[in-house]
Amino acid sequence: MTTTLVSDEITHNKTNDKVTDNTDKKAIDDMVNDQPDENAAPSDTQEQNASLNASTPSSAAIDSVTPIQLPNEQLLTMYRTMFLIRRTEEMLLELAESGQIGGAMHTAIGHEANAIGAAAALRKGDYLTGTYRGHHHAIAWGVDPGQAIAEVLGRAGGFAKGKGGSMHFYAPEHGVMGTNGIVGAQVPHAAGMALASKLRKDGHVAITFFGDGANYQGLMHETFNMAQKWKLPLIFYCENNRYSEMTPISRTSSVNELYLFVRGYGMKSVQIDGNDVETVYTAVSEAAERARAGEGPTYIEGITYRLAGHMANDLETYRTAEEVDMQRSHEPLVVLRNKLLARDVSQEQIDEIEASVEEEIRAAVEFAENSPWPALGEAYTDVYAL
Amino acid sequence: MRKTTYIQAINEAMKDEMRRDESVFLIGEDIGHYGGLFRVTRNLFDEFGAERVIDTPISEQGFMGMAVGAALVGMRPIVELMYMDFFLVCGDQIFNQAARYHYMSGGLLNVPLVIRGQQGGGKSYGSQHSVAVESVFAQYPGIKVVAPATPYDAKGLLISAIRDNNPVLFLEHKMLYFTRGEMPDATEEYTVPIGKADVKRQGKDLTIVTSSYCVLEALDAAEELAEEFGIDVEVVDLRTIVPLDMETVLESVQKTGHLLALHESQANCGIGAEIVARVYEEAPHLLKSPGRRLGMAPASVPVSKPLEMELLPWKKNIKAAVLDMMREYA
Ligand SMILES: Cc1ncc(C[n+]2csc(CCOP(=O)(O)OP(=O)(O)O)c2C)c(N)n1
Ligand SMILES: [Mg+2]
């Protein structure tokens, strides 16, 4: 570990981490060009475990699950949703590039299987909370892409009339109880929902999504402890994309395998391939079953990878194009497409699905772009509930 | 009429509401078996059990966050903060989460949450267990703030707070806990509306607008000012800091023409400054002398009794401020 730290320090000094604060693109480019090699994929990650190492693709690790094989029909539906999420987010990136989206917008391109597998494993009435990187959860849980895009654009047609935006997604009718702009804040919320279900004995579970970086927030550990102590019907789902913003967590973490964190609290945990819907589906199903049976929470670490920047307009100086390319060989759409083709689904069927999604996306963007700005009076409403 | 302590009044409000509504539950440190450090939740554990009177680990962020989550799905949690000073430990959950959720969601979601506990100085608890927080909270729209001074108001306002569909900060005061006041029969149902001030002493010379324990100090000061100097002070008990009942304040100022806004949180940028400013904005012609504020002096709360009393805006300082105002302008 000492050597890692030392090499980390050296790498750190040579890298351009600090430039991410700098908005002068030219200066940043110069610095990047100065030191093209040591910069992006820090050598310190290389000897680390799968959990932290972005230079290996996602794969099932120890303490994982044996994936259930789902029927083709269901997989095709999942593929449609996955493609819908992907295209929605690609459109959002285009809109951001064209200057129509202000603030911070984070896409989950590459994360989709985590959301889709989990959504399929849970029931109506179950609760979800998530992060600012939450478009994929919301759409997988049933939020309409048109409304989602309108919301991100700040239009009246958004589900929150444009007041929430990209980091604050809500659809209580689908169990989407909120995505959050504060790293980790949504996690105790889900625990509170699980507590409510426990008190009401209504058989519902709550799932909360968070990133690898969130594990280092103190309130996470407070919540792990209480959830386990009170056997709450709760699923902690960590989408480990190996980066916390622009910093690989190998550089900041004293723990190599994130799913081991909660073992200290006596909580069951698994590490899985988060890019495979069947694996995610299986892990979440098993966790939900345990939760509903009163056996308490489960921590699932889904190994995944964010193919786009941390947020729109991320300069991505912290990783190489090779690293991203290598990850594309195991991204959720590729994994699922290959699976379908290997299970006698034809390329035509897949093409048809994609074509129908393109139609839907076109309509969604049109809806959003034609949606008016909210009336100015809306600025003052919804401060207090009646 | 019977008399109860302030603690008893709060305890009754929680008990009544828990009996009436299954979605009400309590969560906090030492509140179950022990009945709370100040014994405010005493006996509730016996009646409602560990599921509804939840003893937590020392995890303010975690349990405040859980209460927010439970509220989001329709429960009505009451969180006890052992000392209000600890609100900073879980500030994100209160301000960025509870207070903003309804707005951020475009009205889709509510957070019917009560955060209650005692605040304030006077008992030599020192800098980290004595702060008065009402002014800080007033900077965050989305949360209501109530700070009753009497057992009657405490019970009625706590019931209103529990039934409210917004996060409500319910401020008790360690100096109020063992004060006694008249109360209707335990079986008689009543509420005190949030956002309505109450004139606790009629007077014609000067208005003191205040809340929480400062009401008692102001009433004491008023008696002495009347006796010693013949100054007749009106004491307006806001009872609620957010939303402010400016109507009652303006009515009183119309009568007296002199305004002293008093509170235990910092004078600097405090709620008193807001009240004075609003009077200037809304009805400057009512003032015969410049409106003034009296709050906590810009220092932390010291343990040493004489130092603490020097800084707190209590009777001695209230009398001095009133005399100063009246000497110049009366
Ligand atoms: C409390 C807090 N600190 C810092 C930030 C800024 N921030 C936004 S995302 C992020 C990284 C989080 O990384 P991770 O949990 O791995 O999630 P990912 O973005 O990779 O999905 C940071 C530091 C924040 N939003 N909230
Ligand atoms: Mg991450």
Coordinates of C-alpha atoms in Angstrom, one line a residue, chain B:
Chain B
M1 CA -58.1 25.5 35.4
R2 CA -55.2 23.2 35.9
K3 CA -51.5 24.2 35.6
T4 CA -48.8 22.2 33.9
T5 CA -45.2 22.7 33.1
Y6 CA -44.0 23.5 29.6
I7 CA -42.4 20.0 29.4
Q8 CA -45.7 18.4 30.3
A9 CA -47.5 20.4 27.6
I10 CA -45.2 19.2 24.9
N11 CA -45.4 15.7 26.1
E12 CA -49.2 15.8 26.0
A13 CA -49.2 17.2 22.5
M14 CA -47.1 14.3 21.2
K15 CA -49.1 11.8 23.1
D16 CA -52.4 13.0 21.8
E17 CA -51.2 13.2 18.2
M18 CA -49.6 9.8 18.4
R19 CA -52.9 8.4 19.7
R20 CA -54.8 10.1 17.0
D21 CA -52.6 9.5 14.0
E22 CA -50.5 6.3 13.4
S23 CA -48.2 8.0 11.1
V24 CA -46.7 10.1 13.9
F25 CA -43.5 8.7 15.4
L26 CA -40.6 10.0 17.4
I27 CA -36.9 9.6 16.6
G28 CA -33.9 10.9 18.4
E29 CA -31.2 10.3 21.0
D30 CA -32.1 8.9 24.5
I31 CA -35.8 9.6 23.9
G32 CA -37.1 6.1 24.3
H33 CA -36.2 4.2 27.4
Y34 CA -34.8 7.2 29.2
G35 CA -37.5 9.6 28.0
G36 CA -35.2 12.2 26.6
L37 CA -32.3 14.1 28.3
F38 CA -34.8 16.7 29.5
R39 CA -37.5 14.1 30.0
V40 CA -39.8 15.6 27.4
T41 CA -40.7 12.2 25.9
R42 CA -41.1 10.6 29.2
N43 CA -43.6 7.6 29.3
L44 CA -44.2 7.7 25.6
F45 CA -42.0 4.7 25.1
D46 CA -44.2 2.7 27.5
E47 CA -47.3 3.6 25.6
F48 CA -46.1 3.5 22.0
G49 CA -43.2 1.1 22.1
A50 CA -39.8 1.0 20.4
E51 CA -41.2 1.2 16.9
R52 CA -42.7 4.6 17.4
V53 CA -40.3 6.1 19.9
I54 CA -37.0 5.3 18.3
D55 CA -33.8 5.5 20.2
T56 CA -31.1 6.3 17.6
P57 CA -27.3 6.1 17.7
I58 CA -25.5 9.5 17.7
S59 CA -26.1 10.0 14.0
E60 CA -27.9 13.3 13.5
Q61 CA -27.3 13.4 9.7
G62 CA -28.5 9.9 9.3
F63 CA -31.7 10.1 11.4
M64 CA -32.6 13.5 10.3
G65 CA -32.3 12.2 6.7
M66 CA -34.4 9.2 7.6
A67 CA -37.0 11.4 9.0
V68 CA -37.1 13.4 5.8
G69 CA -37.4 10.2 3.8
A70 CA -40.2 8.9 6.0
A71 CA -42.0 12.3 5.7
L72 CA -41.7 12.1 1.9
V73 CA -43.9 9.0 1.9
G74 CA -46.5 10.4 4.3
M75 CA -45.3 9.7 7.8
R76 CA -45.2 12.5 10.3
P77 CA -41.9 12.1 12.1
I78 CA -40.9 14.2 15.1
V79 CA -37.2 14.5 15.5
E80 CA -35.8 15.5 18.8
L81 CA -32.5 17.3 18.6
M82 CA -31.0 17.1 22.1
Y83 CA -29.6 20.6 21.8
M84 CA -30.5 22.9 18.9
D85 CA -26.8 23.6 18.4
F86 CA -26.6 20.2 16.7
F87 CA -28.7 21.4 13.8
L88 CA -25.4 22.3 12.2
V89 CA -24.4 18.6 12.2
C90 CA -27.4 17.7 10.1
G91 CA -27.8 21.1 8.3
D92 CA -27.8 19.7 4.8
Q93 CA -30.8 17.4 5.6
I94 CA -32.7 20.3 7.1
F95 CA -31.9 23.1 4.7
N96 CA -31.0 21.6 1.4
Q97 CA -33.4 18.7 1.7
A98 CA -36.4 19.2 4.0
A99 CA -36.8 22.9 3.2
R100 CA -36.3 22.6 -0.5
Y101 CA -38.1 19.4 -1.4
H102 CA -41.5 20.8 -2.0
Y103 CA -40.2 23.6 -4.2
M104 CA -37.7 21.5 -6.2
S105 CA -40.3 18.9 -7.0
G106 CA -42.7 21.6 -8.3
G107 CA -45.1 20.7 -5.5
L108 CA -45.2 17.0 -6.1
L109 CA -43.8 16.1 -2.7
N110 CA -44.3 17.3 0.9
V111 CA -42.1 16.9 4.0
P112 CA -44.4 16.9 7.0
L113 CA -41.6 16.9 9.5
V114 CA -41.3 18.4 13.0
I115 CA -37.8 19.1 14.4
R116 CA -38.0 19.9 18.0
G117 CA -35.7 20.5 20.9
Q118 CA -34.5 23.1 23.3
Q119 CA -32.2 26.0 22.7
G120 CA -30.8 29.0 24.4
G121 CA -28.6 30.2 27.2
G122 CA -29.0 30.8 30.9
K123 CA -27.8 27.6 32.3
S124 CA -24.0 27.8 31.8
Y125 CA -23.9 25.2 29.1
G126 CA -21.3 27.1 27.2
S127 CA -20.7 27.9 23.6
Q128 CA -21.8 24.7 21.9
H129 CA -25.0 24.0 23.9
S130 CA -26.6 27.4 24.2
V131 CA -27.2 29.0 20.9
A132 CA -30.5 30.4 19.7
V133 CA -31.1 29.5 16.1
E134 CA -34.4 31.1 15.0
S135 CA -32.8 33.8 12.8
V136 CA -30.6 31.3 10.9
F137 CA -33.7 29.3 10.0
A138 CA -35.5 32.3 8.8
Q139 CA -33.0 32.6 5.9
Y140 CA -34.4 29.4 4.4
P141 CA -37.8 29.5 2.9
G142 CA -39.6 26.2 3.0
I143 CA -39.4 25.6 6.7
K144 CA -41.7 27.1 9.3
V145 CA -40.3 28.2 12.7
V146 CA -42.3 28.4 15.9
A147 CA -41.0 29.3 19.3
P148 CA -43.8 29.4 22.0
A149 CA -43.3 30.9 25.4
T150 CA -46.1 29.3 27.5
P151 CA -47.3 25.8 28.1
Y152 CA -50.7 26.6 26.5
D153 CA -49.1 27.9 23.3
A154 CA -46.5 25.1 23.3
K155 CA -49.2 22.3 23.3
G156 CA -51.4 24.1 20.8
L157 CA -48.6 25.0 18.4
L158 CA -46.9 21.6 18.6
I159 CA -50.2 19.9 17.5
S160 CA -50.5 22.4 14.6
A161 CA -46.8 21.7 13.7
I162 CA -47.4 18.0 13.6
R163 CA -50.5 18.4 11.4
D164 CA -48.7 20.9 9.1
N165 CA -47.6 19.5 5.7
N166 CA -44.3 21.4 5.8
P167 CA -41.1 21.0 7.9
V168 CA -41.6 22.9 11.1
L169 CA -38.8 23.8 13.5
F170 CA -40.3 23.8 17.0
L171 CA -38.1 25.7 19.3
E172 CA -38.3 25.0 23.0
H173 CA -36.1 26.8 25.6
K174 CA -34.2 25.3 28.5
M175 CA -35.3 28.2 30.7
L176 CA -38.9 27.5 29.9
Y177 CA -39.1 23.8 30.6
F178 CA -40.1 24.0 34.2
T179 CA -42.2 27.1 34.0
R180 CA -45.9 26.5 34.6
G181 CA -49.0 27.9 33.0
E182 CA -52.7 27.5 32.8
M183 CA -54.0 24.8 30.5
P184 CA -57.4 23.5 29.5
D185 CA -58.3 20.0 30.7
A186 CA -56.1 17.3 29.3
T187 CA -59.1 15.9 27.4
E188 CA -60.0 19.2 25.8
E189 CA -58.8 19.5 22.2
Y190 CA -57.4 22.8 21.0
T191 CA -54.7 24.1 18.6
V192 CA -52.9 27.3 18.3
P193 CA -52.5 28.4 14.6
I194 CA -49.0 28.7 13.2
G195 CA -48.3 32.3 12.0
K196 CA -50.4 34.1 14.6
A197 CA -48.9 36.4 17.2
D198 CA -50.4 37.1 20.6
V199 CA -50.2 40.2 22.7
K200 CA -49.1 39.0 26.1
R201 CA -49.2 42.4 27.8
Q202 CA -51.1 45.4 26.8
G203 CA -49.3 48.7 26.9
K204 CA -49.4 52.1 25.4
D205 CA -45.8 53.5 25.4
L206 CA -43.6 51.0 23.6
T207 CA -43.9 47.7 21.8
I208 CA -41.5 44.8 22.4
V209 CA -41.8 42.2 19.7
T210 CA -40.3 38.9 20.8
S211 CA -40.8 35.1 21.2
S212 CA -39.8 32.1 23.2
Y213 CA -38.1 32.7 26.6
C214 CA -37.5 36.3 25.8
V215 CA -41.2 36.8 26.3
L216 CA -40.9 36.1 30.0
E217 CA -37.9 38.3 30.3
A218 CA -39.8 41.1 28.5
L219 CA -42.8 40.7 30.7
D220 CA -40.6 40.9 33.8
A221 CA -38.9 43.9 32.4
A222 CA -42.2 45.5 31.6
E223 CA -43.5 45.1 35.1
E224 CA -40.4 46.8 36.5
L225 CA -40.4 49.6 33.9
A226 CA -44.0 50.3 34.8
E227 CA -43.3 50.3 38.5
E228 CA -40.0 52.1 38.5
F229 CA -40.5 54.6 35.6
G230 CA -44.1 54.5 34.7
I231 CA -43.4 53.2 31.2
D232 CA -46.2 51.1 29.9
V233 CA -44.7 48.4 27.6
E234 CA -46.8 46.2 25.2
V235 CA -45.3 42.7 24.7
V236 CA -46.1 41.1 21.4
D237 CA -45.3 37.4 21.5
L238 CA -44.8 36.3 17.9
R239 CA -45.1 32.7 18.8
T240 CA -44.2 32.0 15.2
I241 CA -41.0 33.4 13.6
V242 CA -41.8 32.1 10.1
P243 CA -44.2 33.1 8.8
L244 CA -44.2 36.5 10.6
D245 CA -47.4 38.0 11.7
M246 CA -46.7 41.5 10.7
E247 CA -50.3 42.5 11.1
T248 CA -50.2 42.2 14.8
V249 CA -46.8 43.9 15.0
L250 CA -48.1 46.9 13.0
E251 CA -51.2 47.2 15.0
S252 CA -49.2 47.4 18.2
V253 CA -46.7 49.9 16.7
Q254 CA -49.6 52.0 15.6
K255 CA -50.7 52.1 19.2
T256 CA -47.3 52.8 20.8
G257 CA -45.2 54.4 18.1
H258 CA -42.0 52.8 19.5
L259 CA -40.6 49.5 18.6
L260 CA -38.0 47.2 20.1
A261 CA -37.5 43.9 18.4
L262 CA -36.0 41.4 20.8
H263 CA -34.6 37.9 20.4
E264 CA -31.9 35.6 21.7
S265 CA -30.3 34.8 18.4
Q266 CA -27.6 37.2 17.2
A267 CA -28.7 40.8 16.7
N268 CA -26.6 41.1 13.6
C269 CA -28.7 40.1 10.6
G270 CA -31.2 38.6 13.0
I271 CA -35.0 38.4 12.8
G272 CA -35.3 41.6 14.8
A273 CA -33.5 43.5 12.0
E274 CA -36.1 42.0 9.6
I275 CA -39.0 43.1 11.8
V276 CA -37.7 46.6 12.1
A277 CA -36.9 46.8 8.4
R278 CA -40.4 45.6 7.5
V279 CA -42.0 48.2 9.7
Y280 CA -39.9 50.9 8.0
E281 CA -40.9 49.5 4.6
E282 CA -44.6 49.0 5.3
A283 CA -45.5 51.8 7.7
P284 CA -42.6 54.1 8.5
H285 CA -45.1 56.8 9.6
L286 CA -46.1 54.8 12.6
L287 CA -42.7 55.2 14.2
K288 CA -42.2 58.1 16.5
S289 CA -38.6 57.0 17.2
P290 CA -36.2 54.8 15.3
G291 CA -37.1 51.2 15.6
R292 CA -34.5 49.2 17.4
R293 CA -33.3 45.7 17.9
L294 CA -31.9 43.8 20.8
G295 CA -30.4 40.4 20.3
M296 CA -27.5 38.4 21.5
A297 CA -24.2 40.3 21.5
P298 CA -21.7 39.2 18.9
A299 CA -19.9 36.6 21.0
S300 CA -20.3 33.0 21.8
V301 CA -22.1 32.0 24.9
P302 CA -19.6 31.8 27.8
V303 CA -20.0 29.4 30.7
S304 CA -19.2 31.9 33.4
K305 CA -22.6 33.1 34.8
P306 CA -21.9 36.8 35.0
L307 CA -20.5 36.8 31.5
E308 CA -23.4 34.9 30.1
M309 CA -25.8 37.3 31.7
E310 CA -23.9 40.2 30.3
L311 CA -24.4 39.1 26.8
L312 CA -27.9 37.6 26.8
P313 CA -30.6 40.1 25.8
W314 CA -32.6 39.6 29.0
K315 CA -34.2 41.7 31.6
K316 CA -31.3 44.0 32.5
N317 CA -30.4 44.6 28.9
I318 CA -34.1 45.0 27.9
K319 CA -34.7 47.6 30.6
A320 CA -31.5 49.5 29.5
A321 CA -32.6 49.5 25.9
V322 CA -36.1 50.7 26.6
L323 CA -34.9 53.4 29.0
D324 CA -32.5 54.5 26.3
M325 CA -35.2 54.7 23.7
M326 CA -37.7 56.5 26.0
R327 CA -35.2 58.9 27.4
E328 CA -34.3 60.2 24.0
Y329 CA -37.7 60.3 22.4
A330 CA -40.5 60.1 24.9

